[in-house]
Each structure stands twice: as C-alpha cells, then as structure tokens.
PDB file of C-alpha atoms in Angstrom:
ATOM      1  CA  UNK A   1     151.458  50.057 348.457  1.00  0.00           C
ATOM      2  CA  UNK A   2     149.473  47.144 347.165  1.00  0.00           C
ATOM      3  CA  UNK A   3     151.577  44.034 346.592  1.00  0.00           C
ATOM      4  CA  UNK A   4     150.093  40.901 345.022  1.00  0.00           C
ATOM      5  CA  UNK A   5     150.759  37.613 346.802  1.00  0.00           C
ATOM      6  CA  UNK A   6     151.083  34.178 345.354  1.00  0.00           C
ATOM      7  CA  UNK A   7     147.759  33.147 347.030  1.00  0.00           C
ATOM      8  CA  UNK A   8     145.837  35.847 345.118  1.00  0.00           C
ATOM      9  CA  UNK A   9     147.008  34.598 341.725  1.00  0.00           C
ATOM     10  CA  UNK A  10     145.707  31.552 339.782  1.00  0.00           C
ATOM     11  CA  UNK A  11     147.838  28.491 340.133  1.00  0.00           C
ATOM     12  CA  UNK A  12     148.969  28.671 336.502  1.00  0.00           C
ATOM     13  CA  UNK A  13     150.460  32.190 337.003  1.00  0.00           C
ATOM     14  CA  UNK A  14     152.495  31.388 340.168  1.00  0.00           C
ATOM     15  CA  UNK A  15     155.563  29.937 338.312  1.00  0.00           C
ATOM     16  CA  UNK A  16     155.554  32.924 335.932  1.00  0.00           C
ATOM     17  CA  UNK A  17     155.650  35.424 338.861  1.00  0.00           C
ATOM     18  CA  UNK A  18     158.480  33.457 340.486  1.00  0.00           C
ATOM     19  CA  UNK A  19     160.389  33.479 337.211  1.00  0.00           C
ATOM     20  CA  UNK A  20     159.926  37.236 336.772  1.00  0.00           C
ATOM     21  CA  UNK A  21     161.061  37.933 340.310  1.00  0.00           C
ATOM     22  CA  UNK A  22     164.188  35.881 339.824  1.00  0.00           C
ATOM     23  CA  UNK A  23     164.915  37.695 336.524  1.00  0.00           C
ATOM     24  CA  UNK A  24     164.595  41.132 338.205  1.00  0.00           C
ATOM     25  CA  UNK A  25     167.011  40.133 340.962  1.00  0.00           C
ATOM     26  CA  UNK A  26     169.502  38.835 338.447  1.00  0.00           C
ATOM     27  CA  UNK A  27     169.302  42.025 336.436  1.00  0.00           C
ATOM     28  CA  UNK A  28     169.890  44.174 339.469  1.00  0.00           C
ATOM     29  CA  UNK A  29     172.874  42.094 340.485  1.00  0.00           C
ATOM     30  CA  UNK A  30     174.246  42.302 336.904  1.00  0.00           C
ATOM     31  CA  UNK A  31     173.945  46.074 336.830  1.00  0.00           C
ATOM     32  CA  UNK A  32     175.917  46.294 339.995  1.00  0.00           C
ATOM     33  CA  UNK A  33     178.824  44.422 338.454  1.00  0.00           C
ATOM     34  CA  UNK A  34     179.069  46.565 335.241  1.00  0.00           C
ATOM     35  CA  UNK A  35     182.681  47.798 334.843  1.00  0.00           C
ATOM     36  CA  UNK A  36     184.244  45.288 337.183  1.00  0.00           C
ATOM     37  CA  UNK A  37     184.466  41.520 337.066  1.00  0.00           C
ATOM     38  CA  UNK A  38     186.241  38.879 339.154  1.00  0.00           C
ATOM     39  CA  UNK A  39     189.431  37.854 337.380  1.00  0.00           C
ATOM     40  CA  UNK A  40     190.507  34.236 337.738  1.00  0.00           C
ATOM     41  CA  UNK A  41     193.218  33.942 335.104  1.00  0.00           C
ATOM     42  CA  UNK A  42     195.114  37.195 335.381  1.00  0.00           C
ATOM     43  CA  UNK A  43     197.832  37.702 332.692  1.00  0.00           C
ATOM     44  CA  UNK A  44     201.324  38.408 333.934  1.00  0.00           C
ATOM     45  CA  UNK A  45     201.929  42.047 334.765  1.00  0.00           C
ATOM     46  CA  UNK A  46     203.920  44.167 332.322  1.00  0.00           C
ATOM     47  CA  UNK A  47     202.833  42.185 329.281  1.00  0.00           C
ATOM     48  CA  UNK A  48     200.627  43.036 326.307  1.00  0.00           C
ATOM     49  CA  UNK A  49     197.646  40.819 327.406  1.00  0.00           C
ATOM     50  CA  UNK A  50     197.698  42.555 330.813  1.00  0.00           C
ATOM     51  CA  UNK A  51     197.761  46.068 329.368  1.00  0.00           C
ATOM     52  CA  UNK A  52     194.909  45.078 326.961  1.00  0.00           C
ATOM     53  CA  UNK A  53     192.619  44.561 329.969  1.00  0.00           C
ATOM     54  CA  UNK A  54     193.113  48.069 331.339  1.00  0.00           C
ATOM     55  CA  UNK A  55     190.424  50.671 330.518  1.00  0.00           C
ATOM     56  CA  UNK A  56     191.743  53.897 329.011  1.00  0.00           C
ATOM     57  CA  UNK A  57     188.653  56.165 329.015  1.00  0.00           C
ATOM     58  CA  UNK A  58     190.320  58.562 331.431  1.00  0.00           C
ATOM     59  CA  UNK A  59     188.563  61.377 333.296  1.00  0.00           C
ATOM     60  CA  UNK A  60     190.919  64.069 334.674  1.00  0.00           C
ATOM     61  CA  UNK A  61     190.092  65.342 338.085  1.00  0.00           C
ATOM     62  CA  UNK A  62     193.226  67.327 338.887  1.00  0.00           C
ATOM     63  CA  UNK A  63     193.027  69.521 341.988  1.00  0.00           C
ATOM     64  CA  UNK A  64     195.013  72.208 343.706  1.00  0.00           C
ATOM     65  CA  UNK A  65     197.153  71.149 346.621  1.00  0.00           C
ATOM     66  CA  UNK A  66     195.695  71.497 350.080  1.00  0.00           C
ATOM     67  CA  UNK A  67     192.174  72.319 348.877  1.00  0.00           C
ATOM     68  CA  UNK A  68     190.751  68.918 349.825  1.00  0.00           C
ATOM     69  CA  UNK A  69     193.781  66.731 350.168  1.00  0.00           C
ATOM     70  CA  UNK A  70     197.276  66.501 348.649  1.00  0.00           C
ATOM     71  CA  UNK A  71     198.914  64.039 346.279  1.00  0.00           C
ATOM     72  CA  UNK A  72     202.543  64.129 345.334  1.00  0.00           C
ATOM     73  CA  UNK A  73     204.809  62.106 343.079  1.00  0.00           C
ATOM     74  CA  UNK A  74     208.606  62.268 343.112  1.00  0.00           C
ATOM     75  CA  UNK A  75     210.967  60.768 340.393  1.00  0.00           C
ATOM     76  CA  UNK A  76     214.072  58.824 341.455  1.00  0.00           C
ATOM     77  CA  UNK A  77     213.904  60.038 345.056  1.00  0.00           C
ATOM     78  CA  UNK A  78     217.155  58.458 346.325  1.00  0.00           C
ATOM     79  CA  UNK A  79     219.539  58.962 343.448  1.00  0.00           C
ATOM     80  CA  UNK A  80     221.967  61.199 345.262  1.00  0.00           C
ATOM     81  CA  UNK A  81     223.579  58.736 347.748  1.00  0.00           C
ATOM     82  CA  UNK A  82     225.186  61.612 349.690  1.00  0.00           C
ATOM     83  CA  UNK A  83     221.829  63.153 350.473  1.00  0.00           C
ATOM     84  CA  UNK A  84     220.305  59.733 351.105  1.00  0.00           C
ATOM     85  CA  UNK A  85     222.888  59.049 353.845  1.00  0.00           C
ATOM     86  CA  UNK A  86     223.040  55.553 355.116  1.00  0.00           C
ATOM     87  CA  UNK A  87     219.426  54.762 354.105  1.00  0.00           C
ATOM     88  CA  UNK A  88     220.276  54.259 350.408  1.00  0.00           C
ATOM     89  CA  UNK A  89     217.205  53.409 348.308  1.00  0.00           C
ATOM     90  CA  UNK A  90     215.040  53.496 351.403  1.00  0.00           C
ATOM     91  CA  UNK A  91     215.792  57.242 351.999  1.00  0.00           C
ATOM     92  CA  UNK A  92     212.310  58.414 351.178  1.00  0.00           C
ATOM     93  CA  UNK A  93     210.226  55.592 352.716  1.00  0.00           C
ATOM     94  CA  UNK A  94     208.034  56.831 355.620  1.00  0.00           C
ATOM     95  CA  UNK A  95     209.648  60.276 355.369  1.00  0.00           C
ATOM     96  CA  UNK A  96     208.474  63.799 354.639  1.00  0.00           C
ATOM     97  CA  UNK A  97     209.675  65.913 351.717  1.00  0.00           C
ATOM     98  CA  UNK A  98     212.917  66.798 353.449  1.00  0.00           C
ATOM     99  CA  UNK A  99     214.113  63.205 353.260  1.00  0.00           C
ATOM    100  CA  UNK A 100     213.288  62.789 349.531  1.00  0.00           C
ATOM    101  CA  UNK A 101     214.696  64.029 346.245  1.00  0.00           C
ATOM    102  CA  UNK A 102     213.287  64.668 342.787  1.00  0.00           C
ATOM    103  CA  UNK A 103     215.259  63.979 339.584  1.00  0.00           C
ATOM    104  CA  UNK A 104     212.997  64.338 336.462  1.00  0.00           C
ATOM    105  CA  UNK A 105     215.773  63.452 333.935  1.00  0.00           C
ATOM    106  CA  UNK A 106     216.429  59.705 333.782  1.00  0.00           C
ATOM    107  CA  UNK A 107     217.893  56.973 331.612  1.00  0.00           C
ATOM    108  CA  UNK A 108     215.494  54.162 330.744  1.00  0.00           C
ATOM    109  CA  UNK A 109     216.262  50.482 330.992  1.00  0.00           C
ATOM    110  CA  UNK A 110     216.293  49.636 334.705  1.00  0.00           C
ATOM    111  CA  UNK A 111     213.260  50.002 336.836  1.00  0.00           C
ATOM    112  CA  UNK A 112     212.617  53.499 338.038  1.00  0.00           C
ATOM    113  CA  UNK A 113     212.111  54.262 341.742  1.00  0.00           C
ATOM    114  CA  UNK A 114     209.128  56.562 342.328  1.00  0.00           C
ATOM    115  CA  UNK A 115     207.915  58.077 345.625  1.00  0.00           C
ATOM    116  CA  UNK A 116     204.260  58.915 346.248  1.00  0.00           C
ATOM    117  CA  UNK A 117     202.257  60.500 349.017  1.00  0.00           C
ATOM    118  CA  UNK A 118     198.607  61.203 349.743  1.00  0.00           C
ATOM    119  CA  UNK A 119     197.384  62.587 353.022  1.00  0.00           C
ATOM    120  CA  UNK A 120     193.990  60.878 352.800  1.00  0.00           C
ATOM    121  CA  UNK A 121     192.589  57.370 352.297  1.00  0.00           C
ATOM    122  CA  UNK A 122     193.861  55.568 349.225  1.00  0.00           C
ATOM    123  CA  UNK A 123     190.987  53.855 347.366  1.00  0.00           C
ATOM    124  CA  UNK A 124     191.436  50.079 347.234  1.00  0.00           C
ATOM    125  CA  UNK A 125     189.515  46.957 346.126  1.00  0.00           C
ATOM    126  CA  UNK A 126     191.539  44.577 348.280  1.00  0.00           C
ATOM    127  CA  UNK A 127     189.457  42.064 350.207  1.00  0.00           C
ATOM    128  CA  UNK A 128     186.606  42.293 347.735  1.00  0.00           C
ATOM    129  CA  UNK A 129     185.487  40.053 344.751  1.00  0.00           C
ATOM    130  CA  UNK A 130     187.239  42.506 342.430  1.00  0.00           C
ATOM    131  CA  UNK A 131     190.653  42.479 344.113  1.00  0.00           C
ATOM    132  CA  UNK A 132     192.359  41.073 341.080  1.00  0.00           C
ATOM    133  CA  UNK A 133     190.445  43.080 338.469  1.00  0.00           C
ATOM    134  CA  UNK A 134     193.111  45.324 336.810  1.00  0.00           C
ATOM    135  CA  UNK A 135     190.442  48.064 336.459  1.00  0.00           C
ATOM    136  CA  UNK A 136     189.851  48.412 340.219  1.00  0.00           C
ATOM    137  CA  UNK A 137     192.139  50.161 342.699  1.00  0.00           C
ATOM    138  CA  UNK A 138     194.782  52.945 342.768  1.00  0.00           C
ATOM    139  CA  UNK A 139     197.781  52.827 340.465  1.00  0.00           C
ATOM    140  CA  UNK A 140     200.707  54.844 339.174  1.00  0.00           C
ATOM    141  CA  UNK A 141     200.927  54.716 335.376  1.00  0.00           C
ATOM    142  CA  UNK A 142     203.503  55.872 332.765  1.00  0.00           C
ATOM    143  CA  UNK A 143     202.204  57.589 329.664  1.00  0.00           C
ATOM    144  CA  UNK A 144     203.447  59.797 326.867  1.00  0.00           C
ATOM    145  CA  UNK A 145     201.805  63.164 327.522  1.00  0.00           C
ATOM    146  CA  UNK A 146     198.335  63.388 326.004  1.00  0.00           C
ATOM    147  CA  UNK A 147     198.086  59.640 325.159  1.00  0.00           C
ATOM    148  CA  UNK A 148     195.988  56.815 326.624  1.00  0.00           C
ATOM    149  CA  UNK A 149     198.445  53.900 326.082  1.00  0.00           C
ATOM    150  CA  UNK A 150     199.733  52.524 329.381  1.00  0.00           C
ATOM    151  CA  UNK A 151     203.496  51.884 329.098  1.00  0.00           C
ATOM    152  CA  UNK A 152     204.012  50.731 332.725  1.00  0.00           C
ATOM    153  CA  UNK A 153     202.000  50.604 335.924  1.00  0.00           C
ATOM    154  CA  UNK A 154     202.244  49.599 339.546  1.00  0.00           C
ATOM    155  CA  UNK A 155     199.550  49.198 342.214  1.00  0.00           C
ATOM    156  CA  UNK A 156     199.958  51.464 345.271  1.00  0.00           C
ATOM    157  CA  UNK A 157     196.928  50.763 347.513  1.00  0.00           C
ATOM    158  CA  UNK A 158     198.409  48.144 349.809  1.00  0.00           C
ATOM    159  CA  UNK A 159     198.247  50.665 352.728  1.00  0.00           C
ATOM    160  CA  UNK A 160     195.032  52.585 353.109  1.00  0.00           C
ATOM    161  CA  UNK A 161     196.582  55.337 355.283  1.00  0.00           C
ATOM    162  CA  UNK A 162     200.391  55.396 354.625  1.00  0.00           C
ATOM    163  CA  UNK A 163     202.525  57.581 356.823  1.00  0.00           C
ATOM    164  CA  UNK A 164     204.797  59.897 354.739  1.00  0.00           C
ATOM    165  CA  UNK A 165     206.098  58.993 351.290  1.00  0.00           C
ATOM    166  CA  UNK A 166     206.166  55.438 350.067  1.00  0.00           C
ATOM    167  CA  UNK A 167     208.320  54.112 347.190  1.00  0.00           C
ATOM    168  CA  UNK A 168     207.708  51.649 344.376  1.00  0.00           C
ATOM    169  CA  UNK A 169     209.434  50.762 341.085  1.00  0.00           C
ATOM    170  CA  UNK A 170     208.099  51.290 337.583  1.00  0.00           C
ATOM    171  CA  UNK A 171     209.326  49.402 334.521  1.00  0.00           C
ATOM    172  CA  UNK A 172     211.071  51.588 331.925  1.00  0.00           C
ATOM    173  CA  UNK A 173     212.249  49.153 329.365  1.00  0.00           C
ATOM    174  CA  UNK A 174     209.521  50.283 326.886  1.00  0.00           C
ATOM    175  CA  UNK A 175     210.620  53.993 327.121  1.00  0.00           C
ATOM    176  CA  UNK A 176     212.779  55.816 324.592  1.00  0.00           C
ATOM    177  CA  UNK A 177     214.132  59.295 324.553  1.00  0.00           C
ATOM    178  CA  UNK A 178     211.441  61.898 325.082  1.00  0.00           C
ATOM    179  CA  UNK A 179     208.843  63.353 327.481  1.00  0.00           C
ATOM    180  CA  UNK A 180     206.729  61.164 329.726  1.00  0.00           C
ATOM    181  CA  UNK A 181     204.494  61.534 332.772  1.00  0.00           C
ATOM    182  CA  UNK A 182     203.575  59.455 335.776  1.00  0.00           C
ATOM    183  CA  UNK A 183     199.842  59.590 336.492  1.00  0.00           C
ATOM    184  CA  UNK A 184     198.084  58.894 339.858  1.00  0.00           C
ATOM    185  CA  UNK A 185     195.010  56.925 338.616  1.00  0.00           C
ATOM    186  CA  UNK A 186     192.019  55.674 340.590  1.00  0.00           C
ATOM    187  CA  UNK A 187     190.480  52.841 338.548  1.00  0.00           C
ATOM    188  CA  UNK A 188     186.766  52.735 339.248  1.00  0.00           C
ATOM    189  CA  UNK A 189     183.679  51.030 337.920  1.00  0.00           C
ATOM    190  CA  UNK A 190     182.861  54.132 335.884  1.00  0.00           C
ATOM    191  CA  UNK A 191     186.420  54.307 334.446  1.00  0.00           C
ATOM    192  CA  UNK A 192     189.883  55.566 335.470  1.00  0.00           C
ATOM    193  CA  UNK A 193     190.247  58.968 337.065  1.00  0.00           C
ATOM    194  CA  UNK A 194     193.510  60.848 336.872  1.00  0.00           C
ATOM    195  CA  UNK A 195     194.143  62.864 340.061  1.00  0.00           C
ATOM    196  CA  UNK A 196     197.770  63.911 339.682  1.00  0.00           C
ATOM    197  CA  UNK A 197     200.484  63.888 337.002  1.00  0.00           C
ATOM    198  CA  UNK A 198     204.307  64.314 337.249  1.00  0.00           C
ATOM    199  CA  UNK A 199     206.372  64.902 334.127  1.00  0.00           C
ATOM    200  CA  UNK A 200     209.873  63.471 333.478  1.00  0.00           C
ATOM    201  CA  UNK A 201     212.295  63.163 330.585  1.00  0.00           C
ATOM    202  CA  UNK A 202     214.101  60.074 329.290  1.00  0.00           C
ATOM    203  CA  UNK A 203     217.478  61.115 327.865  1.00  0.00           C
ATOM    204  CA  UNK A 204     218.393  57.691 326.509  1.00  0.00           C
ATOM    205  CA  UNK A 205     218.168  55.291 324.794  1.00  0.00           C
ATOM    206  CA  UNK A 206     216.946  56.442 321.403  1.00  0.00           C
ATOM    207  CA  UNK A 207     214.414  54.225 319.672  1.00  0.00           C
ATOM    208  CA  UNK A 208     215.148  51.901 316.796  1.00  0.00           C
ATOM    209  CA  UNK A 209     213.478  52.554 313.463  1.00  0.00           C
ATOM    210  CA  UNK A 210     210.032  50.791 313.509  1.00  0.00           C
ATOM    211  CA  UNK A 211     209.337  48.100 310.924  1.00  0.00           C
ATOM    212  CA  UNK A 212     208.564  49.749 307.557  1.00  0.00           C
ATOM    213  CA  UNK A 213     210.011  53.101 308.665  1.00  0.00           C
ATOM    214  CA  UNK A 214     212.777  55.042 307.088  1.00  0.00           C
ATOM    215  CA  UNK A 215     216.159  55.219 308.800  1.00  0.00           C
ATOM    216  CA  UNK A 216     217.456  58.722 309.579  1.00  0.00           C
ATOM    217  CA  UNK A 217     220.083  60.055 307.123  1.00  0.00           C
ATOM    218  CA  UNK A 218     223.683  59.231 307.948  1.00  0.00           C
ATOM    219  CA  UNK A 219     226.467  61.819 307.687  1.00  0.00           C
ATOM    220  CA  UNK A 220     228.994  61.359 304.922  1.00  0.00           C
ATOM    221  CA  UNK A 221     231.852  62.041 307.420  1.00  0.00           C
ATOM    222  CA  UNK A 222     232.425  60.359 310.686  1.00  0.00           C
ATOM    223  CA  UNK A 223     232.292  62.470 313.787  1.00  0.00           C
ATOM    224  CA  UNK A 224     236.050  62.278 314.130  1.00  0.00           C
ATOM    225  CA  UNK A 225     236.571  63.568 310.585  1.00  0.00           C
ATOM    226  CA  UNK A 226     234.175  66.497 310.871  1.00  0.00           C
ATOM    227  CA  UNK A 227     235.837  69.931 311.221  1.00  0.00           C
TER     228      UNK A 227
END
C-alpha cells in the first residue's frame, strides 16, 4: 500500500501530519480504555460512594454444570460445628463438597460466610493498570432477586486457580427479612456478567418503616391477652 512520507509533503504540511498521527494514536488508546479506568482515590468498600461506582448493566450468562466448567456457591458452609469437626470456620477451605455445608436460611447482622468454587481460571485484573477499578475482576454480590442494586460484595479473584472451595465473608447489615441471592459476577469492560446465582432467605430482622411510610397496624390486644 502507498504510504506518504514526510519528505514527499510540502514543509508547511509536515506539522499537520504529525498532529493528525498523534491524534489517531490518542483516539485508539482512548477506545481501549472505555469501560475501565485507573482508580487512584478508591472510596472505602461497603459504603454508598463505593457502590455508586459499580456498573449495574448486567448480562446473564448462566450455564448448566459440567458443560464447559462448573461454578458453585454455598451459604454458611460451616454453621454446624459438629459436622465441621475441629476445623471450625475453616471446614470448607480447600475442601470438596463433602467437607462443606449449605444453610440457605440466615439471620442478618453479622457478616455471612460464603463458600465458592470454580474448576477453571477465575478472571482477574490484578497486576494491571485497572487493578483497583471496582468494575474489573470477579466478585460475589448480594441482590434482591430481579434487582440491580448491589447490597454487598466481595472480590474473589486473589487466586487464579484455587483448589477446592474457598470461603469469604459478605456484609449483611443492610439486609432485612426476605429473599436474596448471591451472584457470581465477572465485571468486564463491556459490563458485568452474571454466571451463577444462589438464593437464600433472611428470617430476621424485619425492616423499620421508611421515612414517610405508614406504620403497620397494631393489634388492640397484646399477644399475652389474645385468646
């Protein structure tokens, strides 16, 4: 292909060509960074400013187990101390399913232990310019079913090829009684992809009446006076 050189152009056009070339390089570099950006002043995790940075244009790519690879999430995997034996809260770490438990009914307040497993490479942005971008990497997120709002999250890509189940803790202080789900989310430059969900139920506490709301009706008799 014919490519003009600086020597073939009049002297007055040379600076213009240099400027156009630099502009094209900058545009290509800018396109490559769309969706991610280096983060220097990261807000503290589990705060409103942090959650405001997270993209919520989810794409669901749920798959059947063992077709390509398997992902699993277990709720409160070491609750039963008898089954956990002497390992306590570490009963599920680096173990297969036989060493873990699943208790989908919980009480909110304290952090919730969750076990996760994937028998393939876990996508990570560690060691790159986007390591601290909250929209880059693999996370577990807590949601109300069918909603986009992130109520809690934790990053799980510290190990690219973990052996067996690994455990982390998710904050539950924002949760009130009702149905929730933990999502396995890979946050990419084109948006977050949900690859696995696991439902669980919060039995308590109940939520306070929001500002401007109407309190529920109170019975005329106390529970002790009711027949």
